Short mmCIF file of C-alpha atoms in Angstrom, two decimals:
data_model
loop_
_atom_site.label_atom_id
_atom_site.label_comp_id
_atom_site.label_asym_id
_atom_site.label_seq_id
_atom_site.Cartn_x
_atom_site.Cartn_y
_atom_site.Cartn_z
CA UNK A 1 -29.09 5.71 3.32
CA UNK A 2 -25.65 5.10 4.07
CA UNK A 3 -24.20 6.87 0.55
CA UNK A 4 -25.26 8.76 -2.37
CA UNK A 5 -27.25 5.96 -4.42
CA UNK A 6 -27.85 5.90 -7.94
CA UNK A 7 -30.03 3.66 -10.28
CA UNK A 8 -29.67 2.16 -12.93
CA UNK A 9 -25.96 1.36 -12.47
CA UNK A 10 -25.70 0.14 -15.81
CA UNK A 11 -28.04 1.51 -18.89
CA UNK A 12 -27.83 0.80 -22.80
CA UNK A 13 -30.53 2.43 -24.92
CA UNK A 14 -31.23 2.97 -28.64
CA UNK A 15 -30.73 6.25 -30.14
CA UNK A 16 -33.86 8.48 -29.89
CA UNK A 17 -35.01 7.17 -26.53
CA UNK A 18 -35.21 8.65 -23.38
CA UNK A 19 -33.67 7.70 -20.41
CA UNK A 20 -34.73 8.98 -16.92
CA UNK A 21 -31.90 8.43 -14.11
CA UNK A 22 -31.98 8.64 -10.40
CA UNK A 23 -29.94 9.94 -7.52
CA UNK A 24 -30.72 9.08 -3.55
CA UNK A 25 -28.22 11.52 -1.72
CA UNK A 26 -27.24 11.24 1.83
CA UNK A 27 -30.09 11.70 3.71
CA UNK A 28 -30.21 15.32 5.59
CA UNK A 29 -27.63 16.84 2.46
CA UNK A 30 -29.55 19.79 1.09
CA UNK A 31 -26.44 20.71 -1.73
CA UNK A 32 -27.04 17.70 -5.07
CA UNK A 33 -25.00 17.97 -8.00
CA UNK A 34 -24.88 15.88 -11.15
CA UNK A 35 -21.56 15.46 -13.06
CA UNK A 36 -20.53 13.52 -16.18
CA UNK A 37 -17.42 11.92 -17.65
CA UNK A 38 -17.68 10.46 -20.66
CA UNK A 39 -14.67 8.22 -22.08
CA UNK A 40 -10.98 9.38 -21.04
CA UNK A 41 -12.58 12.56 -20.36
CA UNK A 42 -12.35 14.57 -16.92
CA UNK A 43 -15.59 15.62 -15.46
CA UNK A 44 -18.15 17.95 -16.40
CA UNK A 45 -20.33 19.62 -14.03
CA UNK A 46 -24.21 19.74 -15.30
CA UNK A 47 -26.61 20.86 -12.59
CA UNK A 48 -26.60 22.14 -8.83
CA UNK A 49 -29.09 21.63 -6.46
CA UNK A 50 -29.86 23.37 -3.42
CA UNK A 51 -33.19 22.12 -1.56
CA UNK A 52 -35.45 21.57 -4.61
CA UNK A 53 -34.05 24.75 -6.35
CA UNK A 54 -31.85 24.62 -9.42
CA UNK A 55 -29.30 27.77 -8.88
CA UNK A 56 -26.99 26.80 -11.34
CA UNK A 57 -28.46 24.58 -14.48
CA UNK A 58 -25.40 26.21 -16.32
CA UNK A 59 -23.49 22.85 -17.53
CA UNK A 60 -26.70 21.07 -19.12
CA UNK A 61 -25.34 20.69 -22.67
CA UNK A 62 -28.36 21.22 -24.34
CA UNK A 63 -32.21 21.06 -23.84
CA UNK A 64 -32.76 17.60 -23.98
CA UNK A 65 -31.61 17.89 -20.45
CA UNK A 66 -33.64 18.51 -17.69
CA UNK A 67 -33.72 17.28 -13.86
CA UNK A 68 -36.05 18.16 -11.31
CA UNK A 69 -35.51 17.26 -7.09
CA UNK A 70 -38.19 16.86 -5.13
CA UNK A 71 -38.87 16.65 -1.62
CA UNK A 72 -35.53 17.75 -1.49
CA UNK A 73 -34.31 14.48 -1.72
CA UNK A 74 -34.27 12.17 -4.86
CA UNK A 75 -32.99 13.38 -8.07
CA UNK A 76 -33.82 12.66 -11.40
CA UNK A 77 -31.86 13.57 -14.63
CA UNK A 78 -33.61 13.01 -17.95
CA UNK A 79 -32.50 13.22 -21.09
CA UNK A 80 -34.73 12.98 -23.93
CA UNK A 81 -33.74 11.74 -27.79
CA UNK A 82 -30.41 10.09 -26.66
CA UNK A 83 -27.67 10.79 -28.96
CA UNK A 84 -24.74 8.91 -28.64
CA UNK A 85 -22.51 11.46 -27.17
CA UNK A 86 -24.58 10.99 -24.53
CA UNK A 87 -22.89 8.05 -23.84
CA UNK A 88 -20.94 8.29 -20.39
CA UNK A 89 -20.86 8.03 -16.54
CA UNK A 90 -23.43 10.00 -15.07
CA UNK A 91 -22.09 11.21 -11.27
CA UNK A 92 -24.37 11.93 -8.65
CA UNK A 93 -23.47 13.76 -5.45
CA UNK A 94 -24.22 15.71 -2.30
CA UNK A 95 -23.01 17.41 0.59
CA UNK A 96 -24.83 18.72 4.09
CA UNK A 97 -25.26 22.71 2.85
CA UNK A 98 -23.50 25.59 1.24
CA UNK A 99 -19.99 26.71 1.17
CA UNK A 100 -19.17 25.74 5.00
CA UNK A 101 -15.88 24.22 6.05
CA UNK A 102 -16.28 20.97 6.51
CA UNK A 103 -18.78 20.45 3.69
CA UNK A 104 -17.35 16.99 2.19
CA UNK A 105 -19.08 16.42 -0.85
CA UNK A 106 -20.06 12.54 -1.38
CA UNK A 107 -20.31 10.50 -5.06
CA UNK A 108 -22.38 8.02 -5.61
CA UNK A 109 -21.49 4.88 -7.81
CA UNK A 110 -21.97 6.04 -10.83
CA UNK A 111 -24.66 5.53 -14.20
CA UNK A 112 -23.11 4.32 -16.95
CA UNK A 113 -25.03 5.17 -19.88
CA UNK A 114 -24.55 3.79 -23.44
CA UNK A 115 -26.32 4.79 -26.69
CA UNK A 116 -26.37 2.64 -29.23
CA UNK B 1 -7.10 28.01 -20.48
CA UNK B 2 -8.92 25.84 -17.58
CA UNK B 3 -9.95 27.33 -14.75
CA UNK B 4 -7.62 24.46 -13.13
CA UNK B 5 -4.97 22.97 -14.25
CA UNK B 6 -3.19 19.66 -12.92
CA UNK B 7 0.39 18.68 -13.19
CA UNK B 8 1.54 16.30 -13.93
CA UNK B 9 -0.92 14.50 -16.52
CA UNK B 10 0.22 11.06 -15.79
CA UNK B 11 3.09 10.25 -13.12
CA UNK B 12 4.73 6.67 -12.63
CA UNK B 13 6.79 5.86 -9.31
CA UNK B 14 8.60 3.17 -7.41
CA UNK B 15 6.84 1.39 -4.68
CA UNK B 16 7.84 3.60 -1.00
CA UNK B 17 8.67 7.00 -3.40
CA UNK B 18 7.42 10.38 -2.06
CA UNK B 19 4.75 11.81 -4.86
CA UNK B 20 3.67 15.36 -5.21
CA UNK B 21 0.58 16.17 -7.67
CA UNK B 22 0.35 19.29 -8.19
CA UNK B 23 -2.81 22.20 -8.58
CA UNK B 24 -3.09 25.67 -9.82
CA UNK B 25 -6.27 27.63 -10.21
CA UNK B 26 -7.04 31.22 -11.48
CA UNK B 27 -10.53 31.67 -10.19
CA UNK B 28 -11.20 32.89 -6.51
CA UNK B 29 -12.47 30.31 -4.28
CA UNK B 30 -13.97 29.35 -1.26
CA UNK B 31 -12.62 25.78 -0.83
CA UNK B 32 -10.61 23.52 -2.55
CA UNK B 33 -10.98 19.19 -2.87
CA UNK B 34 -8.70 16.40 -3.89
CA UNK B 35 -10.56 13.37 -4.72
CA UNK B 36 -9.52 10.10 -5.81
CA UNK B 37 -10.97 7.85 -8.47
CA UNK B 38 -10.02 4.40 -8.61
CA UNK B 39 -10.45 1.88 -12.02
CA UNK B 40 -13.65 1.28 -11.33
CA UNK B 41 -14.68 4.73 -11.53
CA UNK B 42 -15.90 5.49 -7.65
CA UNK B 43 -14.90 8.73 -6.68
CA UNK B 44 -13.41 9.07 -3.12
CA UNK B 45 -13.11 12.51 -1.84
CA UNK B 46 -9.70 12.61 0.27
CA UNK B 47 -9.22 16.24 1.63
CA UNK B 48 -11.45 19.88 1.17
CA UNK B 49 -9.02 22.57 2.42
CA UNK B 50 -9.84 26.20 2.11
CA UNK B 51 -6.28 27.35 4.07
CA UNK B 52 -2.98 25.61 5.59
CA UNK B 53 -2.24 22.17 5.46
CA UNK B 54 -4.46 18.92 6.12
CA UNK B 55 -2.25 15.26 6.66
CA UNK B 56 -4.60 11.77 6.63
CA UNK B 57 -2.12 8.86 6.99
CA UNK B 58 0.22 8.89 4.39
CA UNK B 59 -1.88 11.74 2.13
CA UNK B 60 -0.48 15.66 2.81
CA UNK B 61 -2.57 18.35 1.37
CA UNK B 62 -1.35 22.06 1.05
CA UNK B 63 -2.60 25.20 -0.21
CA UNK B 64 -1.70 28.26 -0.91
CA UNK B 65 -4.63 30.63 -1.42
CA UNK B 66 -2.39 33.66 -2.27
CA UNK B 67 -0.22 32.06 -5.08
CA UNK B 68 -3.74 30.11 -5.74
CA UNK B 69 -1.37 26.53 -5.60
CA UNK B 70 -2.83 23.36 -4.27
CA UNK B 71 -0.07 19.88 -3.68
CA UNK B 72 -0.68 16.26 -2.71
CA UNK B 73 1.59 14.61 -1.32
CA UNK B 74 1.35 11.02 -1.10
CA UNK B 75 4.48 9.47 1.03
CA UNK B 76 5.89 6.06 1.14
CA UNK B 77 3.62 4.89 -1.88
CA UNK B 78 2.46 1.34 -2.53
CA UNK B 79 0.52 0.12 -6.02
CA UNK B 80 -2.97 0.34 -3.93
CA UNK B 81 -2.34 4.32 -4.27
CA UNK B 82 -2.63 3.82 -8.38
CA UNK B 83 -5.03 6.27 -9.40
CA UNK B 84 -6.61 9.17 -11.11
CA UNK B 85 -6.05 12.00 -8.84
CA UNK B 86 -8.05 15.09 -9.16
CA UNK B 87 -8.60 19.15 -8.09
CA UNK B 88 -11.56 20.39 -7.79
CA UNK B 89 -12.51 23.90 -6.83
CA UNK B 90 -15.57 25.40 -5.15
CA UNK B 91 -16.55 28.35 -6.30
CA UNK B 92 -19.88 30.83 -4.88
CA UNK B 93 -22.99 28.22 -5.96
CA UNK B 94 -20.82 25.05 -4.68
CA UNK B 95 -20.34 24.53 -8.24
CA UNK B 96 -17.58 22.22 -8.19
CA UNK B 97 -14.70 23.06 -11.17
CA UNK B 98 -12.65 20.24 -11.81
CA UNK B 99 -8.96 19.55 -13.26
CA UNK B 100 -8.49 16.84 -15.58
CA UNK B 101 -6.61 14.71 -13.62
CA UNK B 102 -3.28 12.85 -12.52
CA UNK B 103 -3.15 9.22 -13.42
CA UNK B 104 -0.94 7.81 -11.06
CA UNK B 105 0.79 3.94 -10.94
CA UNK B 106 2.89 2.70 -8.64
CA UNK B 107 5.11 -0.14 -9.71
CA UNK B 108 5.81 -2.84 -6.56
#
């Protein structure tokens, strides 16, 4: 596609459920990374892809994260029992490969996620 | 202490005033982003710079890798600049490390 593409934009869900969201990067970008800001805060980095590989999983705040690319395209971040500081914007985004000048990294939109 | 630290926090100006946002890191890097993230919260990235100087229109980005120092310069501003400003540093994995931010407004 044109951009980095995320779904749902928008997402409210009851405590204790689990929520699965998705990330389309720029088609041909081999480097995905999820981020999250919650309210007033700056951003947090969570996971790094490279390919379908996982190098860094370092920021996941606990193990009710997970995410898994396949294909080496779509992304999906799931987080299971939602707690409500969960409750943020989940950022999706990618760039064409590893540490090269050059490499612009690309957002998407944005899932904003709300536990009630 | 972060990794990156922004100055200032929050910065007002005068419609056509020269801005400077400023970025110092500690880590060693291989490349170093401004982005820009408007009200809305879409995140536009402006310049990645690893040495030297990079100019798009009216946005200047330096950096100093010795002194570890990043600036943005925005000149002649106008209110469609107001924004949240922000560093963000690329270490070995890509991992991105991010300041927290300059929340910029420009007054017409």
């Amino acid at each position: 596609g044109a951009g980095v593409s995320q779904s749902p934009s928008n997402k409210v869900t009851e405590k204790g459920k689990d929520v699965e969201l998705r990330c389309d990067p720029i088609s041909g970008h081999t480097a995905l990374y999820w981020y999250r800001q919650s309210l007033g805060q700056g951003l947090e980095f969570l996971i790094y892809f490279q390919g379908n590989s996982a190098p860094d999983k370092s920021g996941l705040p606990s193990d009710r994260f997970s995410a898994e690319r396949t294909g080496g395209s779509v992304s999906t971040l799931t987080i299971q029992r939602t707690q409500q500081e969960d409750s943020a914007v989940y950022l999706c985004a990618s760039s064409a490969g590893q540490g090269r000048e050059g490499n612009t990294i690309y957002f998407g939109e944005g899932s904003w996620l709300t536990v009630v | 202490k972060n990794e990156v630290e922004q100055s200032p926090q929050n910065l007002t100006a005068q419609e056509g005033e020269f801005i400077t946002i400023n970025c110092s890191y500690s880590v060693g890097i291989s490349a170093l982003h401004w982005l820009q993230q408007h009200p809305g919260g879409g995140i536009v990235s402006l310049f990645m710079l690893s040495s030297g100087k990079k100019k798009h229109g009216r946005l200047i980005a330096t950096i100093n890798i010795q002194e570890k120092h990043s600036s943005l310069h925005i000149t002649a501003s106008h209110p469609r600049d107001s924004a949240v400003y922000i560093c963000a540093v690329r270490r070995g994995t890509d991992k991105l490390i991010f300041g927290t931010g300059t929340r910029l407004q420009v007054f017409p």
